Tab-separated table of C-alpha atoms in Angstrom:
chain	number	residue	atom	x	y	z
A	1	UNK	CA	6.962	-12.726	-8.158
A	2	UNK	CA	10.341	-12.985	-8.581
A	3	UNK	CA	12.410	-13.728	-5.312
A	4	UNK	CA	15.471	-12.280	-6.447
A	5	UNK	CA	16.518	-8.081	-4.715
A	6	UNK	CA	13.652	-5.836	-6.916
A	7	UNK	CA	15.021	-2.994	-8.805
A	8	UNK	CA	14.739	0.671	-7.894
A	9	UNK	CA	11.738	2.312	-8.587
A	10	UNK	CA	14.298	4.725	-10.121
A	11	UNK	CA	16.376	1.918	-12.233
A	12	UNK	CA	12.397	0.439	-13.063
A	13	UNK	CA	11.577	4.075	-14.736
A	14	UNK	CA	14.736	4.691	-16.230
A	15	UNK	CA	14.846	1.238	-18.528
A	16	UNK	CA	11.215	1.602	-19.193
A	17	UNK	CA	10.955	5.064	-20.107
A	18	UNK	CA	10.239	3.730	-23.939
A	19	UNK	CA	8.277	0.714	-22.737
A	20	UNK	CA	5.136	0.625	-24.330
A	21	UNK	CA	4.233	-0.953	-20.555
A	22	UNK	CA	1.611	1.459	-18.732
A	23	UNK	CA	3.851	2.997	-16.358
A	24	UNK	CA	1.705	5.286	-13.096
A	25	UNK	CA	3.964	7.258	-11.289
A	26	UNK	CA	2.151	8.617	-7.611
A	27	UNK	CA	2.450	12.111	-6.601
A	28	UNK	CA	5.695	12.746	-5.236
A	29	UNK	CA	6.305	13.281	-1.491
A	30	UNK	CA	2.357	12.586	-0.897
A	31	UNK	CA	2.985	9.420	1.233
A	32	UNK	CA	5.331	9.263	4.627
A	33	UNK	CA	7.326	6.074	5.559
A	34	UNK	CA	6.654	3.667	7.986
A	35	UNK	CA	8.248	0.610	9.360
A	36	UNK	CA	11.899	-0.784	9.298
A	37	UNK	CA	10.827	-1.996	5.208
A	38	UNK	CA	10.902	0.976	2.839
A	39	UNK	CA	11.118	-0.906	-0.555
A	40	UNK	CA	8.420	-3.578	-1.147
A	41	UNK	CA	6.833	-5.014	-3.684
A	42	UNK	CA	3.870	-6.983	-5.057
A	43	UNK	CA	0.414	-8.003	-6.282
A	44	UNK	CA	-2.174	-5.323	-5.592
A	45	UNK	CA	-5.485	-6.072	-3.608
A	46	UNK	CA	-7.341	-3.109	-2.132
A	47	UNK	CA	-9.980	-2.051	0.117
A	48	UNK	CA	-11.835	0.890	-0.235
A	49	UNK	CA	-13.408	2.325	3.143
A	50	UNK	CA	-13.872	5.566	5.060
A	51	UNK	CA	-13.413	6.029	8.749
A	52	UNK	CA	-14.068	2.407	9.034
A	53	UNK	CA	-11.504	0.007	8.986
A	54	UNK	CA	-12.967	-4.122	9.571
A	55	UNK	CA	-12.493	-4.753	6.073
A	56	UNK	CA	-8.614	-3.525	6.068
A	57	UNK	CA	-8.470	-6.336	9.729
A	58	UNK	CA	-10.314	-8.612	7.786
A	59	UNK	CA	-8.067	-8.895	4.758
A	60	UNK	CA	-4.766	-8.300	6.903
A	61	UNK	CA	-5.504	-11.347	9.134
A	62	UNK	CA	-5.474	-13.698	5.667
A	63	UNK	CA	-3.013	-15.073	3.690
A	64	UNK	CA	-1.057	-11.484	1.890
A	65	UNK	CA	1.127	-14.194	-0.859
A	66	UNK	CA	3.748	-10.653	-0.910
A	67	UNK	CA	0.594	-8.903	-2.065
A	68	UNK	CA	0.770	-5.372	-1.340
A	69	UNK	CA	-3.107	-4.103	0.584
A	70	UNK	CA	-3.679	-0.630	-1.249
A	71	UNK	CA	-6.195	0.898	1.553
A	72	UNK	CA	-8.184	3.997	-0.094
A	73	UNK	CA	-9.521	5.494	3.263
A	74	UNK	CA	-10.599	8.553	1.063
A	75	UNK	CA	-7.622	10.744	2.625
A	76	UNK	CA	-9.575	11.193	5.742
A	77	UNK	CA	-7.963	13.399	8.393
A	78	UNK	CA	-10.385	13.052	11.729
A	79	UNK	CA	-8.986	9.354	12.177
A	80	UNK	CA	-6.475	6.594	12.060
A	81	UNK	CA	-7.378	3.515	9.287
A	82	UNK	CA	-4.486	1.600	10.425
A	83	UNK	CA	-2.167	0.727	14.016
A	84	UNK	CA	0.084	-1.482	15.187
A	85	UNK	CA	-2.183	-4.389	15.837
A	86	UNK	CA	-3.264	-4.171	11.733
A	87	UNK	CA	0.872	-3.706	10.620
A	88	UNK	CA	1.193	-7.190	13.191
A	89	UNK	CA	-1.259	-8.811	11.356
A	90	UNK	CA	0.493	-7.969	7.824
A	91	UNK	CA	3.588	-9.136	8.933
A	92	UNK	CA	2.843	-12.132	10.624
A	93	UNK	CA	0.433	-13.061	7.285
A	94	UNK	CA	3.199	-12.733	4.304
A	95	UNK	CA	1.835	-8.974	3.240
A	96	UNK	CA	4.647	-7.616	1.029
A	97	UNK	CA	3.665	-3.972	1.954
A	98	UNK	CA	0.073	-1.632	2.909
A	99	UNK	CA	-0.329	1.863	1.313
A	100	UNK	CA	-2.997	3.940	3.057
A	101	UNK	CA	-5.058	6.610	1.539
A	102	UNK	CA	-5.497	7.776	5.304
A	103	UNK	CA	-3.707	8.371	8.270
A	104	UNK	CA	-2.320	5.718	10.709
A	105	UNK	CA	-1.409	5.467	14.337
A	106	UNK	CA	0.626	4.172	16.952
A	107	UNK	CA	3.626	4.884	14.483
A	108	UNK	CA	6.552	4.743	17.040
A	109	UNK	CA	5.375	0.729	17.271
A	110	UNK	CA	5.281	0.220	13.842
A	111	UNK	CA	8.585	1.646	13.161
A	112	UNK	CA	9.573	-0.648	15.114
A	113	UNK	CA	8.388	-3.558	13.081
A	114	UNK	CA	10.027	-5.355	9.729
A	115	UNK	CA	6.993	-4.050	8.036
A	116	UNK	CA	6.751	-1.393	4.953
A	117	UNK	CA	3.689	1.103	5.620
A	118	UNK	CA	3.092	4.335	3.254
A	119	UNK	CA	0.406	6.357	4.640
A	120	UNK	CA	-0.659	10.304	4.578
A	121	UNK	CA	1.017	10.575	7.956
A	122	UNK	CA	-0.264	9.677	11.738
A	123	UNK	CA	-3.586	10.563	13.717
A	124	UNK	CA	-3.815	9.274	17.324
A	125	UNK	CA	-7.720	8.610	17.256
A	126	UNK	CA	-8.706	5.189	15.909
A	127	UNK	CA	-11.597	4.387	13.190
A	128	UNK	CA	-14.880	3.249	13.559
A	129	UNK	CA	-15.952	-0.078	13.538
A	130	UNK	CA	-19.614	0.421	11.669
A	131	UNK	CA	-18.676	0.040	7.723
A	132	UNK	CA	-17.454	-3.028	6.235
A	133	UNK	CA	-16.402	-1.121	2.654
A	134	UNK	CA	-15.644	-2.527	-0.501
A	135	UNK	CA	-12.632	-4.945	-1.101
A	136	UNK	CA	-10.470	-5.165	-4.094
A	137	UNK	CA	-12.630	-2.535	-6.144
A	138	UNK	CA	-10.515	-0.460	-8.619
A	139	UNK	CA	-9.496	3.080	-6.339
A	140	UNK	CA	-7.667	6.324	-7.474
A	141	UNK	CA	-5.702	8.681	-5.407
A	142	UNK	CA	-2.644	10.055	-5.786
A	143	UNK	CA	-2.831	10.983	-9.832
A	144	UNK	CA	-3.103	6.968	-10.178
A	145	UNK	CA	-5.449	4.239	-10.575
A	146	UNK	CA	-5.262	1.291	-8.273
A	147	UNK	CA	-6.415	-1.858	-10.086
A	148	UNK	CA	-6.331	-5.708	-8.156
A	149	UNK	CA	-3.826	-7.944	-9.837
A	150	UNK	CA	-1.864	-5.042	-10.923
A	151	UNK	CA	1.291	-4.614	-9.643
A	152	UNK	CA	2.469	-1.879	-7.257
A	153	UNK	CA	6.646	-1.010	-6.569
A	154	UNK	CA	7.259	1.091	-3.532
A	155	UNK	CA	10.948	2.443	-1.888
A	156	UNK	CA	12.291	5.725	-0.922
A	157	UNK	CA	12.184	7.413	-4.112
A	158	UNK	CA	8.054	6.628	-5.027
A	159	UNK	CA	5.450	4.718	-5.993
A	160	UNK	CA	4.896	2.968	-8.874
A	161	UNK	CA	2.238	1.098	-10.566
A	162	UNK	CA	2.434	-1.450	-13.684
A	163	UNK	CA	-0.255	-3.546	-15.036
A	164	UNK	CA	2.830	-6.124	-15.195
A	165	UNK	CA	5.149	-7.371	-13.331
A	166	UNK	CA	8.198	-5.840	-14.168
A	167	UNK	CA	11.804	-7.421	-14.113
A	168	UNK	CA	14.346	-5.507	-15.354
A	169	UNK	CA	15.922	-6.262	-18.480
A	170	UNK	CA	19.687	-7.169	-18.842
């Protein structure tokens, strides 16, 4: 990944709107902001669990390389997948950025934090400890499909996915 400032997500669709590049766009407005990073960047790996988070701890606690953790939590609304001890443990371990297909909690910590969160939005009760899930399994929400070692681009204006990383021409 390249270190130098990432483009827009709206100056990335604009010069490859011809690109023969698979360009995924997510659903607009789907996904509420969290943490004092709205624009990141990176290497998707996912996890794909439901009310159950110890695979999402798991993964946080290692080595993120500015990956970004795509968490499908199957858009459950009776609990929180993800809290400030989890958006610690992605900052402290190099995680470019965590998208949740879920809810989180503890959101006034986290906001706190140089971290970049996306989630559905915030649910005070926390997640069950009793499935492991799957990890970096291929998961689609959102009108897109999340595939590991694809690339994901997130900042105030979207989401986007690429199969490549993109750099923006000159």
């Amino acid at each position: 990944m390249s270190s130098k400032h990432p483009a827009t997500t709206a100056d990335l669709c604009d010069s490859l709107i011809q690109s023969p590049s698979r360009l995924q766009i997510v659903h607009p407005n789907l996904f509420t902001s969290f943490g004092l990073k709205p624009a990141f960047h990176g290497k998707i790996q996912t996890v794909k669990c439901f009310e159950s988070n110890p695979l999402v701890r798991e993964t946080l606690c290692s080595p993120g390389n500015g990956d970004v953790l795509v968490v499908d939590g199957g858009g459950s609304q009776r609990c929180a997948i993800m809290g400030d001890m989890l958006a610690t443990f992605a900052l402290d371990n190099g995680w470019s950025g965590v998208v949740v297909n879920g809810y989180i909690r503890d959101s006034k910590l986290i906001n706190e934090m140089n971290v970049g969160v996306k989630a559905l939005g915030t649910h005070p009760l926390k997640s069950l400890k009793d499935y492991k899930g799957e990890k970096n399994v291929r998961v689609n929400f959102g009108g897109v499909e999340f595939v590991p070692g694809h690339y994901l681009y997130s900042d105030e204006d979207g989401i986007l996915i690429s199969e490549e990383e993109l750099l923006m021409p000159p």
